[in-house]
Amino acid sequence: MRIALALALLLGRTGQEFDAAAHPENTWVRQSPREGKPIPKFGWEGSGAYDPVHRLWIHQGGHDGIPQGFALFTFDLKTGAWEQKFPNTSPPGSCCVDGGNVFDVANRRFVRFPGAQLGHGWQWSRKVKMKNSGAWLYDPADGTWTNMRPPPYREPEKYSKTILGSLNPGATYDPVHEVSLSFGGQTSGGDTNSLFVYDAYSNQLERLQGKGPPYPRDGHGIVYDPKCDALVVFGSQYANDEKTWIYTYEKNAWEGLDLNPHPPGLKGKTYATIPKMAYDSANGVCLCVAWNDETGKHQTWSLDVAARKWTEMKPAVEPDTSTSRSRNLSYLPEQNVFLLELVGKDRGPEIWTYRYRRAAPPAAGPSELSVVTELGKATLAWTGTGEATIYRAQADKAWEAKYAKLASTKESRYVDTGLEAGKTYFYRVGGGTARTQPRVLLKPVVSVLAADKVEVGWNAHPAKDLAGYNLYRGVVSVATVKKGSPGAWKDNDPEYAEPQVVAVRDITGLAKLNDAPIAATSFTDTKVDLSKKGPESGDYKHAVYAYIVRAVNRLGVESGPSPYALTLPSEPENVLVREKDGSAEVKWDASREKAVAGYLVYELTERNVTRLTPEPLRGTTFTHPAGKEMRRFCVVAVDTLGQEGQPSSSVWYNKSYKGFFSGEWHQ
């Protein structure tokens, strides 16, 4: 019965909703395309991860015919429906990000690390470089992207191998320490073996320089095994390395294991397998799906990290053939199945599921842990009944927290006293963690009211123990462009009347502007003068500053740094276009800054950027007689000093994924 259902789904002959209870063991089942449920024909090399909170698969980036995209889709496994989302803004378009982005379960955000950009001359360097950073976060709850712009702020040296890999890196989520990890990938300096950890809660990004790292690589499998509290890396796209690599924070060191057999298992080769890995929390094993270049087929393997043993699963059905660099793999704990997204050769995207073994659902325990601080103490609260054990650690970084038993209680509340002001304490009760530090939730907005008057505003932090805010200002070193050099991997900027800021190279001299925490959610800085520029501005006409806000609680602990906001207008948000009577109608939201004088509209074509509006528009709409050709537009705000801001995300005229969004307006 179950095998018959699997084969029916495999052949796309049923429109039934997904039934986890009926899913067979050790066989792959195709879940999309499904009868009556069309698929969007997005391209390959995109990223994907599963959101267990909303029970949706998230797909972002990849080739979309230009060939770098920023489109975002969700897939509902239960119904088989795909839907395109139109966020407020988006990261720069990127490809070669398959396996390179993850979902942070604790912070409920999709984590987007850098990808390949500026390829083939289709990108506007000013737009890409101003928006680029080490981490973007997508919140599925409200459908918004946030450019987190975590430190370090200094632009890496050219050809550096010690930066986040941009082409085909590997990424995974560590549920023990609730952080995301990125390893390897290609940069302008070649393949890397750099390992980075990102804590979305505190907006911390750091390179982990472990001893004895693996050989540089890209297109590899990577997974975090919480049972062994270890990171696992295997295989690659090009490097023929047969070892299985293990990394632990405690030792800050790598161990290369010669395990046999191992994927893909033919002639001992790992070359060109481009494996993807995920962890089965119900059965405590890691799954690996590899592409066997010798046979032209997929292979499914499991890895028991504790036993140091690979096992070829030889399922009854393997996934169909797929395009190179087109696979993303996640585990769905509530369904006890793996979900594989691939792009079939000439078939478009497909979703497949696999069950390693049936398992009992995890036992319910304490959950929804929260911490409220006061001077010298913290009050913990959680849901659930029965005796609970409380563990505590004191650390500056989540991945360095070493927990020790603090107490046991039959209540759902505990007060921890004797805490040192300004220090971060981590707590673990059941499967939940919390810390005596505010979460990074602030988004500053900088309004340049005059050259010597800058107002900074931000949203109120929801923490119950908030004492106020600290505001920091730093000097920005900028890169500028007067006239671009059209071509692949070039500037692609038009000739401007005067040099424009194209990138942030560094932020230095960050200093706190307030003595005591600010109670309000705004601050006017009158001790600044944008007309007095230093060497950091180069040939740009003004000094440029960055502002960062940190929330402070009653224990005196600051949050991590907010995304920085510049004394340049931010990018216009919710830019949309529709086709009407042979014209492109573009609309956008009014900027949040108070001193915006108007908006400019630019058109982007291959290796060419053209300004369509001679003077700034006062309104938030624009109509262009675009005809039948495919066109792309961006919007830029201009402030009272005449400074052009950061370009918006692009919108496409006569190019859309019709049928996967409602209404006429689209991105």
mmCIF file with all atom_site columns, N, CA and C in Angstrom, residues 126 130 446-454 476 478 480 496 498-501 528-533 537 539-547 565-572 591 593 595-600 602 611 616 635-647:
data_model
loop_
_atom_site.group_PDB
_atom_site.id
_atom_site.type_symbol
_atom_site.label_atom_id
_atom_site.label_alt_id
_atom_site.label_comp_id
_atom_site.label_asym_id
_atom_site.label_entity_id
_atom_site.label_seq_id
_atom_site.pdbx_PDB_ins_code
_atom_site.Cartn_x
_atom_site.Cartn_y
_atom_site.Cartn_z
_atom_site.occupancy
_atom_site.B_iso_or_equiv
_atom_site.pdbx_formal_charge
_atom_site.auth_seq_id
_atom_site.auth_comp_id
_atom_site.auth_asym_id
_atom_site.auth_atom_id
_atom_site.pdbx_PDB_model_num
ATOM 1   N N  . ARG A 1 126 ? 26.700 49.781 -7.954  1.00 0.00 ? 126 ARG A N  1
ATOM 2   C CA . ARG A 1 126 ? 26.310 50.654 -6.846  1.00 0.00 ? 126 ARG A CA 1
ATOM 3   C C  . ARG A 1 126 ? 25.185 50.025 -6.032  1.00 0.00 ? 126 ARG A C  1
ATOM 4   N N  . MET A 1 130 ? 26.323 48.483 -2.234  1.00 0.00 ? 130 MET A N  1
ATOM 5   C CA . MET A 1 130 ? 25.725 49.214 -1.118  1.00 0.00 ? 130 MET A CA 1
ATOM 6   C C  . MET A 1 130 ? 24.817 48.322 -0.289  1.00 0.00 ? 130 MET A C  1
ATOM 7   N N  . VAL A 1 446 ? 18.100 57.285 9.534   1.00 0.00 ? 446 VAL A N  1
ATOM 8   C CA . VAL A 1 446 ? 18.863 58.527 9.633   1.00 0.00 ? 446 VAL A CA 1
ATOM 9   C C  . VAL A 1 446 ? 18.271 59.565 8.678   1.00 0.00 ? 446 VAL A C  1
ATOM 10  N N  . SER A 1 447 ? 17.873 60.705 9.238   1.00 0.00 ? 447 SER A N  1
ATOM 11  C CA . SER A 1 447 ? 17.346 61.815 8.440   1.00 0.00 ? 447 SER A CA 1
ATOM 12  C C  . SER A 1 447 ? 18.318 62.982 8.505   1.00 0.00 ? 447 SER A C  1
ATOM 13  N N  . VAL A 1 448 ? 18.880 63.347 7.368   1.00 0.00 ? 448 VAL A N  1
ATOM 14  C CA . VAL A 1 448 ? 19.796 64.481 7.303   1.00 0.00 ? 448 VAL A CA 1
ATOM 15  C C  . VAL A 1 448 ? 18.952 65.747 7.125   1.00 0.00 ? 448 VAL A C  1
ATOM 16  N N  . LEU A 1 449 ? 18.709 66.451 8.242   1.00 0.00 ? 449 LEU A N  1
ATOM 17  C CA . LEU A 1 449 ? 17.892 67.661 8.201   1.00 0.00 ? 449 LEU A CA 1
ATOM 18  C C  . LEU A 1 449 ? 18.686 68.856 7.690   1.00 0.00 ? 449 LEU A C  1
ATOM 19  N N  . ALA A 1 450 ? 19.981 68.843 7.955   1.00 0.00 ? 450 ALA A N  1
ATOM 20  C CA . ALA A 1 450 ? 20.911 69.865 7.465   1.00 0.00 ? 450 ALA A CA 1
ATOM 21  C C  . ALA A 1 450 ? 22.305 69.284 7.576   1.00 0.00 ? 450 ALA A C  1
ATOM 22  N N  . ALA A 1 451 ? 23.288 69.977 7.024   1.00 0.00 ? 451 ALA A N  1
ATOM 23  C CA . ALA A 1 451 ? 24.654 69.455 7.075   1.00 0.00 ? 451 ALA A CA 1
ATOM 24  C C  . ALA A 1 451 ? 25.136 69.279 8.501   1.00 0.00 ? 451 ALA A C  1
ATOM 25  N N  . ASP A 1 452 ? 24.598 70.098 9.421   1.00 0.00 ? 452 ASP A N  1
ATOM 26  C CA . ASP A 1 452 ? 25.018 70.022 10.819  1.00 0.00 ? 452 ASP A CA 1
ATOM 27  C C  . ASP A 1 452 ? 23.896 69.577 11.751  1.00 0.00 ? 452 ASP A C  1
ATOM 28  N N  . LYS A 1 453 ? 22.913 68.869 11.196  1.00 0.00 ? 453 LYS A N  1
ATOM 29  C CA . LYS A 1 453 ? 21.792 68.404 12.023  1.00 0.00 ? 453 LYS A CA 1
ATOM 30  C C  . LYS A 1 453 ? 21.264 67.080 11.470  1.00 0.00 ? 453 LYS A C  1
ATOM 31  N N  . VAL A 1 454 ? 21.490 66.016 12.207  1.00 0.00 ? 454 VAL A N  1
ATOM 32  C CA . VAL A 1 454 ? 21.076 64.674 11.784  1.00 0.00 ? 454 VAL A CA 1
ATOM 33  C C  . VAL A 1 454 ? 20.178 64.069 12.859  1.00 0.00 ? 454 VAL A C  1
ATOM 34  N N  . VAL A 1 476 ? 32.640 56.895 8.064   1.00 0.00 ? 476 VAL A N  1
ATOM 35  C CA . VAL A 1 476 ? 32.572 55.920 6.975   1.00 0.00 ? 476 VAL A CA 1
ATOM 36  C C  . VAL A 1 476 ? 33.625 56.231 5.914   1.00 0.00 ? 476 VAL A C  1
ATOM 37  N N  . VAL A 1 478 ? 34.496 55.554 2.162   1.00 0.00 ? 478 VAL A N  1
ATOM 38  C CA . VAL A 1 478 ? 33.665 55.173 1.028   1.00 0.00 ? 478 VAL A CA 1
ATOM 39  C C  . VAL A 1 478 ? 34.506 54.936 -0.219  1.00 0.00 ? 478 VAL A C  1
ATOM 40  N N  . THR A 1 480 ? 33.999 55.437 -4.398  1.00 0.00 ? 480 THR A N  1
ATOM 41  C CA . THR A 1 480 ? 33.141 56.233 -5.270  1.00 0.00 ? 480 THR A CA 1
ATOM 42  C C  . THR A 1 480 ? 33.343 55.833 -6.725  1.00 0.00 ? 480 THR A C  1
ATOM 43  N N  . TYR A 1 496 ? 28.130 60.019 -13.986 1.00 0.00 ? 496 TYR A N  1
ATOM 44  C CA . TYR A 1 496 ? 27.399 60.916 -13.103 1.00 0.00 ? 496 TYR A CA 1
ATOM 45  C C  . TYR A 1 496 ? 27.949 62.339 -13.221 1.00 0.00 ? 496 TYR A C  1
ATOM 46  N N  . GLU A 1 498 ? 28.706 64.115 -10.770 1.00 0.00 ? 498 GLU A N  1
ATOM 47  C CA . GLU A 1 498 ? 29.757 64.168 -9.755  1.00 0.00 ? 498 GLU A CA 1
ATOM 48  C C  . GLU A 1 498 ? 29.892 62.787 -9.143  1.00 0.00 ? 498 GLU A C  1
ATOM 49  N N  . PRO A 1 499 ? 31.015 62.481 -8.504  1.00 0.00 ? 499 PRO A N  1
ATOM 50  C CA . PRO A 1 499 ? 31.212 61.127 -7.956  1.00 0.00 ? 499 PRO A CA 1
ATOM 51  C C  . PRO A 1 499 ? 30.102 60.721 -6.987  1.00 0.00 ? 499 PRO A C  1
ATOM 52  N N  . GLN A 1 500 ? 29.720 59.446 -7.059  1.00 0.00 ? 500 GLN A N  1
ATOM 53  C CA . GLN A 1 500 ? 28.690 58.889 -6.179  1.00 0.00 ? 500 GLN A CA 1
ATOM 54  C C  . GLN A 1 500 ? 29.301 57.777 -5.328  1.00 0.00 ? 500 GLN A C  1
ATOM 55  N N  . VAL A 1 501 ? 28.762 57.625 -4.125  1.00 0.00 ? 501 VAL A N  1
ATOM 56  C CA . VAL A 1 501 ? 29.217 56.543 -3.247  1.00 0.00 ? 501 VAL A CA 1
ATOM 57  C C  . VAL A 1 501 ? 28.759 55.212 -3.825  1.00 0.00 ? 501 VAL A C  1
ATOM 58  N N  . VAL A 1 528 ? 27.822 67.274 14.513  1.00 0.00 ? 528 VAL A N  1
ATOM 59  C CA . VAL A 1 528 ? 28.281 66.647 13.283  1.00 0.00 ? 528 VAL A CA 1
ATOM 60  C C  . VAL A 1 528 ? 28.213 67.686 12.166  1.00 0.00 ? 528 VAL A C  1
ATOM 61  N N  . ASP A 1 529 ? 29.077 67.606 11.200  1.00 0.00 ? 529 ASP A N  1
ATOM 62  C CA . ASP A 1 529 ? 29.053 68.545 10.080  1.00 0.00 ? 529 ASP A CA 1
ATOM 63  C C  . ASP A 1 529 ? 29.458 67.804 8.807   1.00 0.00 ? 529 ASP A C  1
ATOM 64  N N  . LEU A 1 530 ? 28.467 67.502 7.981   1.00 0.00 ? 530 LEU A N  1
ATOM 65  C CA . LEU A 1 530 ? 28.723 66.734 6.761   1.00 0.00 ? 530 LEU A CA 1
ATOM 66  C C  . LEU A 1 530 ? 29.493 67.537 5.725   1.00 0.00 ? 530 LEU A C  1
ATOM 67  N N  . SER A 1 531 ? 29.548 68.874 5.904   1.00 0.00 ? 531 SER A N  1
ATOM 68  C CA . SER A 1 531 ? 30.279 69.694 4.941   1.00 0.00 ? 531 SER A CA 1
ATOM 69  C C  . SER A 1 531 ? 31.783 69.656 5.176   1.00 0.00 ? 531 SER A C  1
ATOM 70  N N  . LYS A 1 532 ? 32.198 69.155 6.332   1.00 0.00 ? 532 LYS A N  1
ATOM 71  C CA . LYS A 1 532 ? 33.624 69.063 6.648   1.00 0.00 ? 532 LYS A CA 1
ATOM 72  C C  . LYS A 1 532 ? 34.070 67.608 6.497   1.00 0.00 ? 532 LYS A C  1
ATOM 73  N N  . LYS A 1 533 ? 34.526 67.281 5.315   1.00 0.00 ? 533 LYS A N  1
ATOM 74  C CA . LYS A 1 533 ? 34.887 65.899 5.034   1.00 0.00 ? 533 LYS A CA 1
ATOM 75  C C  . LYS A 1 533 ? 36.375 65.676 5.245   1.00 0.00 ? 533 LYS A C  1
ATOM 76  N N  . SER A 1 537 ? 36.338 60.317 2.763   1.00 0.00 ? 537 SER A N  1
ATOM 77  C CA . SER A 1 537 ? 35.332 60.564 1.726   1.00 0.00 ? 537 SER A CA 1
ATOM 78  C C  . SER A 1 537 ? 35.911 60.572 0.321   1.00 0.00 ? 537 SER A C  1
ATOM 79  N N  . ASP A 1 539 ? 36.843 61.578 -3.155  1.00 0.00 ? 539 ASP A N  1
ATOM 80  C CA . ASP A 1 539 ? 36.347 62.672 -3.990  1.00 0.00 ? 539 ASP A CA 1
ATOM 81  C C  . ASP A 1 539 ? 34.841 62.880 -3.858  1.00 0.00 ? 539 ASP A C  1
ATOM 82  N N  . TYR A 1 540 ? 34.219 62.249 -2.837  1.00 0.00 ? 540 TYR A N  1
ATOM 83  C CA . TYR A 1 540 ? 32.796 62.499 -2.595  1.00 0.00 ? 540 TYR A CA 1
ATOM 84  C C  . TYR A 1 540 ? 32.621 63.858 -1.930  1.00 0.00 ? 540 TYR A C  1
ATOM 85  N N  . LYS A 1 541 ? 31.503 64.514 -2.176  1.00 0.00 ? 541 LYS A N  1
ATOM 86  C CA . LYS A 1 541 ? 31.325 65.910 -1.770  1.00 0.00 ? 541 LYS A CA 1
ATOM 87  C C  . LYS A 1 541 ? 31.058 66.116 -0.284  1.00 0.00 ? 541 LYS A C  1
ATOM 88  N N  . HIS A 1 542 ? 30.675 65.073 0.450   1.00 0.00 ? 542 HIS A N  1
ATOM 89  C CA . HIS A 1 542 ? 30.332 65.225 1.862   1.00 0.00 ? 542 HIS A CA 1
ATOM 90  C C  . HIS A 1 542 ? 31.057 64.180 2.710   1.00 0.00 ? 542 HIS A C  1
ATOM 91  N N  . ALA A 1 543 ? 31.136 64.479 3.993   1.00 0.00 ? 543 ALA A N  1
ATOM 92  C CA . ALA A 1 543 ? 31.509 63.441 4.950   1.00 0.00 ? 543 ALA A CA 1
ATOM 93  C C  . ALA A 1 543 ? 30.341 62.477 5.083   1.00 0.00 ? 543 ALA A C  1
ATOM 94  N N  . VAL A 1 544 ? 30.629 61.215 5.327   1.00 0.00 ? 544 VAL A N  1
ATOM 95  C CA . VAL A 1 544 ? 29.582 60.200 5.497   1.00 0.00 ? 544 VAL A CA 1
ATOM 96  C C  . VAL A 1 544 ? 29.772 59.549 6.864   1.00 0.00 ? 544 VAL A C  1
ATOM 97  N N  . TYR A 1 545 ? 28.669 59.424 7.608   1.00 0.00 ? 545 TYR A N  1
ATOM 98  C CA . TYR A 1 545 ? 28.710 58.810 8.928   1.00 0.00 ? 545 TYR A CA 1
ATOM 99  C C  . TYR A 1 545 ? 27.728 57.642 8.988   1.00 0.00 ? 545 TYR A C  1
ATOM 100 N N  . ALA A 1 546 ? 28.000 56.737 9.918   1.00 0.00 ? 546 ALA A N  1
ATOM 101 C CA . ALA A 1 546 ? 27.118 55.601 10.174  1.00 0.00 ? 546 ALA A CA 1
ATOM 102 C C  . ALA A 1 546 ? 26.657 55.659 11.625  1.00 0.00 ? 546 ALA A C  1
ATOM 103 N N  . TYR A 1 547 ? 25.406 55.268 11.869  1.00 0.00 ? 547 TYR A N  1
ATOM 104 C CA . TYR A 1 547 ? 24.838 55.227 13.219  1.00 0.00 ? 547 TYR A CA 1
ATOM 105 C C  . TYR A 1 547 ? 24.383 53.809 13.536  1.00 0.00 ? 547 TYR A C  1
ATOM 106 N N  . ALA A 1 565 ? 23.004 52.535 9.829   1.00 0.00 ? 565 ALA A N  1
ATOM 107 C CA . ALA A 1 565 ? 22.288 53.419 8.912   1.00 0.00 ? 565 ALA A CA 1
ATOM 108 C C  . ALA A 1 565 ? 23.200 54.588 8.589   1.00 0.00 ? 565 ALA A C  1
ATOM 109 N N  . LEU A 1 566 ? 23.227 54.998 7.329   1.00 0.00 ? 566 LEU A N  1
ATOM 110 C CA . LEU A 1 566 ? 24.166 56.001 6.845   1.00 0.00 ? 566 LEU A CA 1
ATOM 111 C C  . LEU A 1 566 ? 23.519 57.383 6.723   1.00 0.00 ? 566 LEU A C  1
ATOM 112 N N  . THR A 1 567 ? 24.368 58.393 6.626   1.00 0.00 ? 567 THR A N  1
ATOM 113 C CA . THR A 1 567 ? 23.889 59.736 6.304   1.00 0.00 ? 567 THR A CA 1
ATOM 114 C C  . THR A 1 567 ? 23.707 59.869 4.798   1.00 0.00 ? 567 THR A C  1
ATOM 115 N N  . LEU A 1 568 ? 23.243 58.815 4.202   1.00 0.00 ? 568 LEU A N  1
ATOM 116 C CA . LEU A 1 568 ? 22.790 58.749 2.816   1.00 0.00 ? 568 LEU A CA 1
ATOM 117 C C  . LEU A 1 568 ? 21.393 58.149 2.861   1.00 0.00 ? 568 LEU A C  1
ATOM 118 N N  . PRO A 1 569 ? 20.472 58.548 1.990   1.00 0.00 ? 569 PRO A N  1
ATOM 119 C CA . PRO A 1 569 ? 19.130 57.970 2.036   1.00 0.00 ? 569 PRO A CA 1
ATOM 120 C C  . PRO A 1 569 ? 19.155 56.450 1.888   1.00 0.00 ? 569 PRO A C  1
ATOM 121 N N  . SER A 1 570 ? 18.286 55.780 2.611   1.00 0.00 ? 570 SER A N  1
ATOM 122 C CA . SER A 1 570 ? 18.170 54.326 2.490   1.00 0.00 ? 570 SER A CA 1
ATOM 123 C C  . SER A 1 570 ? 17.439 53.978 1.196   1.00 0.00 ? 570 SER A C  1
ATOM 124 N N  . GLU A 1 571 ? 17.427 52.709 0.876   1.00 0.00 ? 571 GLU A N  1
ATOM 125 C CA . GLU A 1 571 ? 16.789 52.263 -0.360  1.00 0.00 ? 571 GLU A CA 1
ATOM 126 C C  . GLU A 1 571 ? 15.269 52.357 -0.247  1.00 0.00 ? 571 GLU A C  1
ATOM 127 N N  . PRO A 1 572 ? 14.561 52.854 -1.248  1.00 0.00 ? 572 PRO A N  1
ATOM 128 C CA . PRO A 1 572 ? 13.097 52.809 -1.238  1.00 0.00 ? 572 PRO A CA 1
ATOM 129 C C  . PRO A 1 572 ? 12.615 51.363 -1.164  1.00 0.00 ? 572 PRO A C  1
ATOM 130 N N  . SER A 1 591 ? 9.860  57.131 1.548   1.00 0.00 ? 591 SER A N  1
ATOM 131 C CA . SER A 1 591 ? 10.982 56.823 2.433   1.00 0.00 ? 591 SER A CA 1
ATOM 132 C C  . SER A 1 591 ? 10.653 57.173 3.879   1.00 0.00 ? 591 SER A C  1
ATOM 133 N N  . GLU A 1 593 ? 12.877 58.343 5.934   1.00 0.00 ? 593 GLU A N  1
ATOM 134 C CA . GLU A 1 593 ? 13.616 59.547 6.308   1.00 0.00 ? 593 GLU A CA 1
ATOM 135 C C  . GLU A 1 593 ? 12.724 60.789 6.200   1.00 0.00 ? 593 GLU A C  1
ATOM 136 N N  . ALA A 1 595 ? 13.775 63.907 5.504   1.00 0.00 ? 595 ALA A N  1
ATOM 137 C CA . ALA A 1 595 ? 14.302 64.973 4.659   1.00 0.00 ? 595 ALA A CA 1
ATOM 138 C C  . ALA A 1 595 ? 14.564 64.515 3.239   1.00 0.00 ? 595 ALA A C  1
ATOM 139 N N  . VAL A 1 596 ? 13.700 63.684 2.679   1.00 0.00 ? 596 VAL A N  1
ATOM 140 C CA . VAL A 1 596 ? 13.860 63.239 1.298   1.00 0.00 ? 596 VAL A CA 1
ATOM 141 C C  . VAL A 1 596 ? 13.245 64.272 0.360   1.00 0.00 ? 596 VAL A C  1
ATOM 142 N N  . ALA A 1 597 ? 14.033 64.747 -0.611  1.00 0.00 ? 597 ALA A N  1
ATOM 143 C CA . ALA A 1 597 ? 13.567 65.773 -1.540  1.00 0.00 ? 597 ALA A CA 1
ATOM 144 C C  . ALA A 1 597 ? 12.829 65.176 -2.730  1.00 0.00 ? 597 ALA A C  1
ATOM 145 N N  . GLY A 1 598 ? 13.065 63.896 -3.045  1.00 0.00 ? 598 GLY A N  1
ATOM 146 C CA . GLY A 1 598 ? 12.416 63.259 -4.176  1.00 0.00 ? 598 GLY A CA 1
ATOM 147 C C  . GLY A 1 598 ? 13.089 61.948 -4.540  1.00 0.00 ? 598 GLY A C  1
ATOM 148 N N  . TYR A 1 599 ? 12.721 61.419 -5.719  1.00 0.00 ? 599 TYR A N  1
ATOM 149 C CA . TYR A 1 599 ? 13.186 60.097 -6.124  1.00 0.00 ? 599 TYR A CA 1
ATOM 150 C C  . TYR A 1 599 ? 13.627 60.111 -7.585  1.00 0.00 ? 599 TYR A C  1
ATOM 151 N N  . LEU A 1 600 ? 14.659 59.344 -7.873  1.00 0.00 ? 600 LEU A N  1
ATOM 152 C CA . LEU A 1 600 ? 15.136 59.140 -9.238  1.00 0.00 ? 600 LEU A CA 1
ATOM 153 C C  . LEU A 1 600 ? 14.834 57.706 -9.658  1.00 0.00 ? 600 LEU A C  1
ATOM 154 N N  . TYR A 1 602 ? 15.986 54.687 -12.327 1.00 0.00 ? 602 TYR A N  1
ATOM 155 C CA . TYR A 1 602 ? 17.023 54.219 -13.247 1.00 0.00 ? 602 TYR A CA 1
ATOM 156 C C  . TYR A 1 602 ? 16.530 52.959 -13.961 1.00 0.00 ? 602 TYR A C  1
ATOM 157 N N  . ARG A 1 611 ? 19.675 56.774 -16.317 1.00 0.00 ? 611 ARG A N  1
ATOM 158 C CA . ARG A 1 611 ? 18.758 57.544 -15.463 1.00 0.00 ? 611 ARG A CA 1
ATOM 159 C C  . ARG A 1 611 ? 17.607 58.059 -16.322 1.00 0.00 ? 611 ARG A C  1
ATOM 160 N N  . PRO A 1 616 ? 14.496 64.946 -9.523  1.00 0.00 ? 616 PRO A N  1
ATOM 161 C CA . PRO A 1 616 ? 13.819 64.060 -8.568  1.00 0.00 ? 616 PRO A CA 1
ATOM 162 C C  . PRO A 1 616 ? 12.297 64.205 -8.618  1.00 0.00 ? 616 PRO A C  1
ATOM 163 N N  . VAL A 1 635 ? 14.754 52.404 -8.019  1.00 0.00 ? 635 VAL A N  1
ATOM 164 C CA . VAL A 1 635 ? 14.396 53.725 -7.522  1.00 0.00 ? 635 VAL A CA 1
ATOM 165 C C  . VAL A 1 635 ? 15.428 54.149 -6.486  1.00 0.00 ? 635 VAL A C  1
ATOM 166 N N  . VAL A 1 636 ? 15.814 55.433 -6.521  1.00 0.00 ? 636 VAL A N  1
ATOM 167 C CA . VAL A 1 636 ? 16.807 55.992 -5.603  1.00 0.00 ? 636 VAL A CA 1
ATOM 168 C C  . VAL A 1 636 ? 16.244 57.260 -4.980  1.00 0.00 ? 636 VAL A C  1
ATOM 169 N N  . ALA A 1 637 ? 16.361 57.396 -3.666  1.00 0.00 ? 637 ALA A N  1
ATOM 170 C CA . ALA A 1 637 ? 15.925 58.609 -2.979  1.00 0.00 ? 637 ALA A CA 1
ATOM 171 C C  . ALA A 1 637 ? 17.035 59.652 -2.982  1.00 0.00 ? 637 ALA A C  1
ATOM 172 N N  . VAL A 1 638 ? 16.654 60.920 -2.963  1.00 0.00 ? 638 VAL A N  1
ATOM 173 C CA . VAL A 1 638 ? 17.588 62.046 -2.923  1.00 0.00 ? 638 VAL A CA 1
ATOM 174 C C  . VAL A 1 638 ? 17.228 62.912 -1.720  1.00 0.00 ? 638 VAL A C  1
ATOM 175 N N  . ASP A 1 639 ? 18.228 63.298 -0.893  1.00 0.00 ? 639 ASP A N  1
ATOM 176 C CA . ASP A 1 639 ? 17.925 64.097 0.292   1.00 0.00 ? 639 ASP A CA 1
ATOM 177 C C  . ASP A 1 639 ? 18.082 65.595 0.029   1.00 0.00 ? 639 ASP A C  1
ATOM 178 N N  . THR A 1 640 ? 17.879 66.402 1.074   1.00 0.00 ? 640 THR A N  1
ATOM 179 C CA . THR A 1 640 ? 17.899 67.855 0.921   1.00 0.00 ? 640 THR A CA 1
ATOM 180 C C  . THR A 1 640 ? 19.276 68.401 0.565   1.00 0.00 ? 640 THR A C  1
ATOM 181 N N  . LEU A 1 641 ? 20.333 67.606 0.798   1.00 0.00 ? 641 LEU A N  1
ATOM 182 C CA . LEU A 1 641 ? 21.678 68.029 0.407   1.00 0.00 ? 641 LEU A CA 1
ATOM 183 C C  . LEU A 1 641 ? 22.010 67.616 -1.020  1.00 0.00 ? 641 LEU A C  1
ATOM 184 N N  . GLY A 1 642 ? 21.071 66.952 -1.680  1.00 0.00 ? 642 GLY A N  1
ATOM 185 C CA . GLY A 1 642 ? 21.307 66.482 -3.044  1.00 0.00 ? 642 GLY A CA 1
ATOM 186 C C  . GLY A 1 642 ? 22.025 65.153 -3.115  1.00 0.00 ? 642 GLY A C  1
ATOM 187 N N  . GLN A 1 643 ? 22.128 64.455 -1.996  1.00 0.00 ? 643 GLN A N  1
ATOM 188 C CA . GLN A 1 643 ? 22.805 63.158 -1.987  1.00 0.00 ? 643 GLN A CA 1
ATOM 189 C C  . GLN A 1 643 ? 21.885 62.058 -2.513  1.00 0.00 ? 643 GLN A C  1
ATOM 190 N N  . GLU A 1 644 ? 22.377 61.313 -3.495  1.00 0.00 ? 644 GLU A N  1
ATOM 191 C CA . GLU A 1 644 ? 21.648 60.125 -3.938  1.00 0.00 ? 644 GLU A CA 1
ATOM 192 C C  . GLU A 1 644 ? 21.897 59.000 -2.944  1.00 0.00 ? 644 GLU A C  1
ATOM 193 N N  . GLY A 1 645 ? 20.834 58.249 -2.674  1.00 0.00 ? 645 GLY A N  1
ATOM 194 C CA . GLY A 1 645 ? 20.939 57.190 -1.685  1.00 0.00 ? 645 GLY A CA 1
ATOM 195 C C  . GLY A 1 645 ? 21.235 55.833 -2.281  1.00 0.00 ? 645 GLY A C  1
ATOM 196 N N  . GLN A 1 646 ? 20.885 54.817 -1.528  1.00 0.00 ? 646 GLN A N  1
ATOM 197 C CA . GLN A 1 646 ? 21.138 53.434 -1.911  1.00 0.00 ? 646 GLN A CA 1
ATOM 198 C C  . GLN A 1 646 ? 20.021 52.951 -2.835  1.00 0.00 ? 646 GLN A C  1
ATOM 199 N N  . PRO A 1 647 ? 20.338 52.395 -4.009  1.00 0.00 ? 647 PRO A N  1
ATOM 200 C CA . PRO A 1 647 ? 19.306 51.958 -4.947  1.00 0.00 ? 647 PRO A CA 1
ATOM 201 C C  . PRO A 1 647 ? 18.424 50.853 -4.369  1.00 0.00 ? 647 PRO A C  1
#
